[in-house]
């Protein structure tokens, strides 16, 4: 079921992608020698992709194993084995939103199932595919998508961390800290329980000694009744009194020990059933919530502004159509722009609403698990001051260096 193209056996779906790779190879091969050398790849990175610095790592990925000359066949095989080729539709849309920063075309990518294997057609600036299939009519947007696609197709996925990755790493670190403290608390509880068991064993031994003492006292009391002389009776009575005093003392000690054991078990059970996150963990969770809330409010404000602009444009177009000059002029192209703006604004507002619901539910679950209030806090400025390192360089008690750097960068 394959088709032979340039001595390569390709399935029909791969032919447009191969032609796109071939076109990219031609763009890099300035001297038309059939191979891309090191100088040509460096020029392409600096001039076309505008890498002022940091292009060396990207170039090493392209010239894998110090291969100085890359042919079309080699470039095709490198592309087939690359990480980007295996991107799913979700990963490709994430690249479109985060790296290209054109999230408004996400629905177009989903509807046309654009995955990583299709990216060479974007990199080759296939106008038929970009304009008519994906509906990207803005030439600036097409150019931006083409340049970003060239970068990932030829030189691999972009390197670097994003805000979501930083938030995820921070939450994971805080969760590990919480688990470690819970493990330590569990170990302490087990030690207290072992001490209580030993005390109970001592209590049992004391009760046995008490029973033996009572038997001994009863035996001596019987012997005292059978005594024949008053002196002997007096001695027996004195011994009985001493035994009674010892018995009372043992009983008092026994009651005190029982009360202490009971109170210790109640306190241990109370601590075990009413656990809440440590105060440092609570502050970090509250700081994470505040930063996420601020980022969401910015996104929500941008969505409202875009929706307002679309509405004003629609009202302006209606006024033009009602006027005499508007009736004579053609407004068909403007109507298309208004419809597109309204559709984009509606899509963004729906996404913002869905994100708001998900965020509220997620933080509600985190509050239940942490056993504390997170959404109601002292504010981001107060929290940052509380978690900021000291002036002399020593960090906060649980202020990890990596987390501190992350918070500073945001």
Coordinates of C-alpha atoms in Angstrom, one line a residue:
X1 CA 0.0 0.0 0.0
X2 CA 3.0 2.4 -0.3
X3 CA 4.0 4.7 -3.1
X4 CA 7.7 5.0 -4.3
X5 CA 8.9 8.6 -4.1
X6 CA 12.6 9.4 -4.6
X7 CA 13.4 5.7 -3.9
X8 CA 11.4 5.9 -0.6
X9 CA 8.3 3.7 0.0
X10 CA 5.7 6.1 1.5
X11 CA 2.1 5.7 2.4
X12 CA -0.2 8.2 0.7
X13 CA -0.7 10.2 3.9
X14 CA 3.1 10.8 4.2
X15 CA 3.6 12.2 0.7
X16 CA 2.6 15.8 1.5
X17 CA 4.8 15.7 4.6
X18 CA 7.7 14.4 2.6
X19 CA 7.3 17.1 0.0
X20 CA 7.3 19.6 2.8
X21 CA 10.5 18.2 4.3
X22 CA 12.0 18.3 0.8
X23 CA 11.0 22.0 0.5
X24 CA 12.6 22.8 3.8
X25 CA 15.8 21.1 2.8
X26 CA 15.9 23.2 -0.3
X27 CA 15.5 26.4 1.7
X28 CA 18.5 25.5 3.9
X29 CA 20.7 24.3 1.0
X30 CA 21.9 27.7 -0.2
X31 CA 24.5 26.3 -2.6
X32 CA 22.1 23.7 -4.0
X33 CA 24.7 21.0 -3.4
X34 CA 22.1 18.5 -2.3
X35 CA 23.4 18.5 1.3
X36 CA 23.0 21.0 4.2
X37 CA 26.4 21.7 5.8
X38 CA 27.2 23.3 9.2
X39 CA 27.6 26.8 7.8
X40 CA 24.2 26.7 6.1
X41 CA 22.4 25.5 9.2
X42 CA 24.1 28.2 11.3
X43 CA 23.1 30.9 8.8
X44 CA 19.5 29.6 8.8
X45 CA 19.3 29.7 12.6
X46 CA 20.7 33.3 12.8
X47 CA 19.0 34.8 9.8
X48 CA 15.7 33.0 9.4
X49 CA 14.9 32.0 13.0
X50 CA 16.8 35.0 14.4
X51 CA 18.8 33.2 17.1
X52 CA 21.2 35.8 18.5
X53 CA 22.7 33.3 21.0
X54 CA 22.0 29.8 22.2
X55 CA 21.8 28.3 18.7
X56 CA 24.7 25.9 19.3
X57 CA 22.5 23.3 21.1
X58 CA 19.9 23.5 18.4
X59 CA 22.5 23.0 15.7
X60 CA 23.9 19.9 17.5
X61 CA 20.5 18.3 17.4
X62 CA 20.3 18.9 13.7
X63 CA 23.8 17.6 12.9
X64 CA 23.3 14.4 15.1
X65 CA 26.6 12.4 15.7
X66 CA 28.6 15.3 14.1
X67 CA 27.1 14.5 10.7
X68 CA 28.4 17.5 8.7
X69 CA 26.2 17.0 5.6
X70 CA 22.5 16.3 5.8
X71 CA 20.7 15.0 2.7
X72 CA 17.0 15.0 2.0
X73 CA 16.8 11.3 2.8
X74 CA 18.7 11.8 6.1
X75 CA 16.5 14.8 7.0
X76 CA 13.4 12.7 6.4
X77 CA 14.6 9.8 8.6
X78 CA 15.7 12.3 11.3
X79 CA 12.2 13.8 11.2
X80 CA 10.5 10.4 11.4
X81 CA 12.4 9.6 14.6
X82 CA 12.0 12.9 16.3
X83 CA 9.9 13.6 19.3
X84 CA 7.9 16.3 17.5
X85 CA 6.7 13.8 14.8
X86 CA 4.9 11.8 17.5
X87 CA 3.1 14.7 19.1
X88 CA -0.6 14.2 19.7
X89 CA -3.2 16.7 18.7
X90 CA -3.3 18.0 22.4
X91 CA 0.5 18.4 22.4
X92 CA 0.4 20.3 19.1
X93 CA -2.4 22.6 20.3
X94 CA -0.3 23.2 23.5
X95 CA 2.7 24.2 21.3
X96 CA 0.4 26.5 19.3
X97 CA -0.8 28.2 22.5
X98 CA 2.4 28.4 24.5
X99 CA 5.2 28.7 22.0
X100 CA 3.4 30.3 19.0
X101 CA 1.0 32.3 21.2
X102 CA -1.9 32.0 18.8
X103 CA -4.4 30.1 20.9
X104 CA -7.3 31.5 18.9
X105 CA -6.7 28.8 16.2
X106 CA -6.9 25.9 18.7
X107 CA -10.4 24.9 17.5
X108 CA -9.2 24.9 13.9
X109 CA -6.4 22.5 14.8
X110 CA -8.7 20.2 16.7
X111 CA -11.3 20.1 14.0
X112 CA -8.7 19.2 11.4
X113 CA -6.8 16.7 13.7
X114 CA -3.5 18.5 13.3
X115 CA -0.8 16.5 15.1
X116 CA 3.0 16.5 15.1
X117 CA 3.4 14.6 11.8
X118 CA 1.5 17.4 9.9
X119 CA 3.9 20.2 11.2
X120 CA 6.2 20.1 8.1
X121 CA 3.3 21.3 6.0
X122 CA 3.1 24.3 8.3
X123 CA 6.8 24.9 8.2
X124 CA 6.9 24.8 4.4
X125 CA 4.2 27.6 4.4
X126 CA 1.7 25.5 2.4
X127 CA -0.8 28.3 1.7
X128 CA -3.5 25.9 0.6
X129 CA -3.3 24.0 3.9
X130 CA -2.8 27.1 6.1
X131 CA -5.5 29.3 4.5
X132 CA -8.2 27.1 3.1
X133 CA -8.0 24.1 5.5
X134 CA -7.0 25.7 8.8
X135 CA -8.6 29.1 8.0
X136 CA -5.6 31.2 9.0
X137 CA -6.1 34.3 6.8
X138 CA -3.9 36.8 8.6
X139 CA -0.5 36.8 6.8
X140 CA 1.4 37.8 10.0
X141 CA -0.1 34.8 11.8
X142 CA 0.8 32.5 8.9
X143 CA 4.3 33.8 9.0
X144 CA 4.7 33.3 12.7
X145 CA 3.3 29.8 12.6
X146 CA 5.7 28.9 9.7
X147 CA 8.8 30.2 11.5
X148 CA 7.9 28.4 14.8
X149 CA 7.1 25.2 12.9
X150 CA 10.5 25.4 11.0
X151 CA 12.2 25.6 14.4
X152 CA 10.6 22.5 16.0
X153 CA 10.6 20.4 12.8
X154 CA 14.3 20.9 12.0
X155 CA 15.8 21.4 15.4
X156 CA 13.5 19.7 17.9
X157 CA 11.0 20.8 20.5
X158 CA 11.7 24.1 22.3
X159 CA 13.6 24.0 25.5
X160 CA 12.7 25.9 28.7
X161 CA 10.1 25.9 31.5
X162 CA 6.7 27.4 31.4
X163 CA 4.4 28.8 34.1
X164 CA 2.3 25.6 34.3
X165 CA 5.5 23.5 34.7
X166 CA 6.7 25.8 37.5
X167 CA 3.3 25.6 39.3
X168 CA 3.3 21.8 38.9
X169 CA 6.8 21.5 40.3
X170 CA 6.0 23.7 43.2
X171 CA 2.9 21.8 44.1
X172 CA 4.7 18.5 43.8
X173 CA 7.5 19.8 46.1
X174 CA 5.0 21.0 48.7
X175 CA 3.2 17.7 48.5
X176 CA 6.4 15.8 49.1
X177 CA 7.2 18.0 52.1
X178 CA 3.7 17.4 53.5
X179 CA 4.0 13.6 53.0
X180 CA 7.4 13.6 54.8
X181 CA 6.1 15.5 57.8
X182 CA 3.1 13.2 57.9
X183 CA 5.5 10.2 57.9
X184 CA 7.5 11.8 60.8
X185 CA 4.3 12.4 62.7
X186 CA 3.2 8.8 62.2
X187 CA 6.6 7.6 63.4
X188 CA 6.2 9.7 66.6
X189 CA 2.7 8.4 67.1
X190 CA 3.9 4.8 66.8
X191 CA 6.6 5.6 69.4
X192 CA 4.1 7.0 71.8
X193 CA 1.8 4.0 71.2
X194 CA 4.7 1.6 72.1
X195 CA 5.4 3.6 75.3
X196 CA 1.8 3.3 76.2
X197 CA 1.8 -0.4 75.6
X198 CA 4.8 -0.8 77.9
X199 CA 3.0 1.3 80.6
X200 CA -0.1 -1.0 80.2
X201 CA 2.1 -4.0 80.8
X202 CA 3.6 -2.4 83.9
X203 CA 0.0 -1.6 85.0
X204 CA -1.0 -5.3 84.6
X205 CA 2.0 -6.4 86.7
X206 CA 1.0 -3.8 89.4
X207 CA -2.5 -5.3 89.5
X208 CA -1.1 -8.8 89.9
X209 CA 1.1 -7.6 92.7
X210 CA -1.9 -5.9 94.3
X211 CA -3.9 -9.1 94.2
X212 CA -1.0 -11.0 95.8
X213 CA -0.7 -8.4 98.4
X214 CA -4.5 -8.7 99.2
X215 CA -4.2 -12.4 99.5
X216 CA -1.2 -12.0 101.8
X217 CA -3.1 -9.5 103.9
X218 CA -6.1 -11.7 104.2
X219 CA -3.9 -14.6 105.3
X220 CA -2.2 -12.5 107.9
X221 CA -5.5 -11.2 109.2
X222 CA -6.7 -14.8 109.7
X223 CA -3.6 -15.7 111.5
X224 CA -4.0 -12.6 113.7
X225 CA -7.4 -13.8 114.8
X226 CA -6.0 -17.1 116.0
X227 CA -3.3 -15.5 118.1
X228 CA -3.5 -16.3 121.8
X229 CA -1.7 -13.4 123.4
X230 CA -2.5 -9.7 123.4
X231 CA 1.0 -8.8 122.4
X232 CA 0.8 -11.1 119.4
X233 CA -2.6 -9.6 118.5
X234 CA -1.1 -6.1 118.8
X235 CA 1.7 -7.0 116.4
X236 CA -0.7 -8.6 114.0
X237 CA -2.9 -5.5 114.0
X238 CA 0.1 -3.3 113.3
X239 CA 1.1 -5.5 110.3
X240 CA -2.5 -5.4 109.1
X241 CA -2.6 -1.7 109.2
X242 CA 0.7 -1.4 107.4
X243 CA -0.6 -3.8 104.7
X244 CA -3.8 -1.7 104.4
X245 CA -1.8 1.4 103.9
X246 CA 0.4 -0.3 101.3
X247 CA -2.8 -1.5 99.6
X248 CA -4.3 2.0 99.5
X249 CA -1.1 3.5 98.1
X250 CA -1.0 0.8 95.3
X251 CA -4.6 1.5 94.5
X252 CA -4.0 5.3 94.2
X253 CA -0.9 4.7 92.0
X254 CA -3.0 2.3 89.9
X255 CA -5.8 4.8 89.4
X256 CA -3.3 7.6 88.6
X257 CA -1.6 5.4 86.0
X258 CA -5.0 4.4 84.5
X259 CA -6.0 8.1 84.2
X260 CA -2.8 9.0 82.5
X261 CA -3.1 6.2 80.0
X262 CA -6.7 7.1 79.2
X263 CA -5.8 10.8 78.7
X264 CA -2.8 9.9 76.5
X265 CA -4.9 7.6 74.3
X266 CA -7.6 10.3 73.9
X267 CA -5.0 12.9 72.9
X268 CA -3.3 10.6 70.4
X269 CA -6.7 9.7 68.8
X270 CA -7.6 13.4 68.7
X271 CA -4.4 14.4 67.0
X272 CA -4.7 11.5 64.5
X273 CA -8.3 12.3 63.5
X274 CA -7.9 16.1 63.2
X275 CA -4.8 16.5 61.0
X276 CA -4.2 19.7 59.2
X277 CA -1.4 20.8 56.9
X278 CA 1.7 22.5 58.5
X279 CA 1.5 26.2 58.6
X280 CA 4.4 26.6 56.1
X281 CA 2.6 24.3 53.7
X282 CA -0.6 26.3 54.2
X283 CA 1.2 29.6 53.3
X284 CA 2.8 28.1 50.2
X285 CA -0.6 26.8 49.0
X286 CA -2.2 30.2 49.7
X287 CA 0.6 31.9 47.7
X288 CA 0.1 29.5 44.8
X289 CA -3.6 30.2 44.8
X290 CA -3.1 33.9 44.8
X291 CA -0.7 33.8 41.9
X292 CA -3.0 31.6 39.9
X293 CA -5.9 33.9 40.7
X294 CA -4.1 37.0 39.4
X295 CA -3.1 35.2 36.2
X296 CA -6.7 34.1 35.7
X297 CA -8.0 37.6 36.3
X298 CA -5.6 39.0 33.6
X299 CA -6.8 36.3 31.2
X300 CA -10.5 37.1 32.0
X301 CA -9.9 40.8 31.5
X302 CA -8.3 40.2 28.1
X303 CA -11.3 38.1 27.1
X304 CA -13.7 40.8 28.1
X305 CA -11.8 43.4 26.2
X306 CA -11.8 41.3 23.1
X307 CA -15.6 40.6 23.5
X308 CA -16.2 44.4 23.9
X309 CA -14.2 45.2 20.8
X310 CA -16.1 42.6 18.8
X311 CA -19.4 44.1 20.0
X312 CA -18.4 47.7 19.2
X313 CA -17.3 46.6 15.8
X314 CA -20.6 44.9 15.2
X315 CA -22.5 48.1 16.3
X316 CA -20.3 50.2 14.1
X317 CA -21.1 48.0 11.1
X318 CA -24.8 48.1 11.8
X319 CA -24.7 52.0 11.9
X320 CA -22.8 52.0 8.5
X321 CA -25.4 49.7 7.0
X322 CA -28.3 51.9 8.1
X323 CA -26.6 55.0 6.6
X324 CA -27.0 56.0 3.0
X325 CA -23.3 55.5 2.2
X326 CA -23.4 52.1 3.9
X327 CA -26.2 51.0 1.7
X328 CA -24.2 51.9 -1.4
X329 CA -20.9 50.4 -0.2
X330 CA -20.1 46.7 0.1
X331 CA -19.7 45.5 3.6
X332 CA -19.5 41.8 2.9
X333 CA -15.8 41.5 3.8
X334 CA -16.3 43.5 7.0
X335 CA -19.2 41.2 8.0
X336 CA -16.8 38.2 7.7
X337 CA -14.3 40.0 10.0
X338 CA -17.1 40.8 12.5
X339 CA -18.4 37.2 12.5
X340 CA -14.9 35.9 13.0
X341 CA -14.2 38.3 15.9
X342 CA -17.5 37.5 17.6
X343 CA -16.8 33.7 17.2
X344 CA -13.3 34.1 18.7
X345 CA -14.5 36.2 21.6
X346 CA -17.3 33.7 22.4
X347 CA -14.8 30.8 22.3
X348 CA -12.4 32.6 24.7
X349 CA -15.2 33.5 27.1
X350 CA -16.4 29.8 27.2
X351 CA -12.8 28.7 27.9
X352 CA -12.4 31.3 30.7
X353 CA -15.7 30.2 32.2
X354 CA -14.8 26.5 32.1
X355 CA -11.3 27.3 33.6
X356 CA -13.0 29.2 36.4
X357 CA -15.2 26.3 37.3
X358 CA -12.3 23.8 37.2
X359 CA -10.1 26.1 39.4
X360 CA -12.8 26.6 42.0
X361 CA -13.5 22.8 42.3
X362 CA -9.7 22.0 42.4
X363 CA -8.9 24.4 45.2
X364 CA -12.0 23.3 47.1
X365 CA -10.7 19.7 47.0
X366 CA -7.2 20.9 48.1
X367 CA -8.7 22.7 51.1
X368 CA -10.5 19.6 52.1
X369 CA -7.3 17.4 51.8
X370 CA -5.1 20.0 53.6
X371 CA -7.6 20.6 56.4
X372 CA -7.2 24.4 56.2
X373 CA -8.5 27.5 54.4
X374 CA -6.6 28.5 51.3
X375 CA -8.9 30.8 49.3
X376 CA -9.2 33.1 52.3
X377 CA -5.8 34.4 53.2
X378 CA -3.7 37.5 54.1
X379 CA -3.0 38.5 50.5
X380 CA -0.2 37.9 48.1
X381 CA 2.0 40.7 49.4
X382 CA 1.8 39.5 53.0
X383 CA 2.4 35.9 52.0
X384 CA 5.5 36.9 49.9
X385 CA 6.9 38.8 52.8
X386 CA 6.3 35.9 55.2
X387 CA 8.0 33.4 52.8
X388 CA 10.8 35.7 51.6
X389 CA 14.4 34.8 52.6
X390 CA 16.1 36.8 55.4
X391 CA 18.3 39.7 54.7
X392 CA 21.5 38.0 55.9
X393 CA 21.1 35.2 53.3
X394 CA 19.6 32.5 55.5
X395 CA 16.4 31.1 54.0
X396 CA 13.1 30.5 55.7
X397 CA 12.8 27.3 57.8
X398 CA 11.1 25.5 54.9
X399 CA 12.0 27.9 52.1
X400 CA 13.7 25.6 49.6
X401 CA 16.2 27.4 47.3
X402 CA 14.6 26.0 44.1
X403 CA 11.2 27.2 45.2
X404 CA 12.5 30.5 46.2
X405 CA 14.0 31.1 42.8
X406 CA 10.8 30.1 41.2
X407 CA 8.7 32.5 43.2
X408 CA 11.2 35.3 42.4
X409 CA 11.0 34.6 38.7
X410 CA 7.3 34.9 38.6

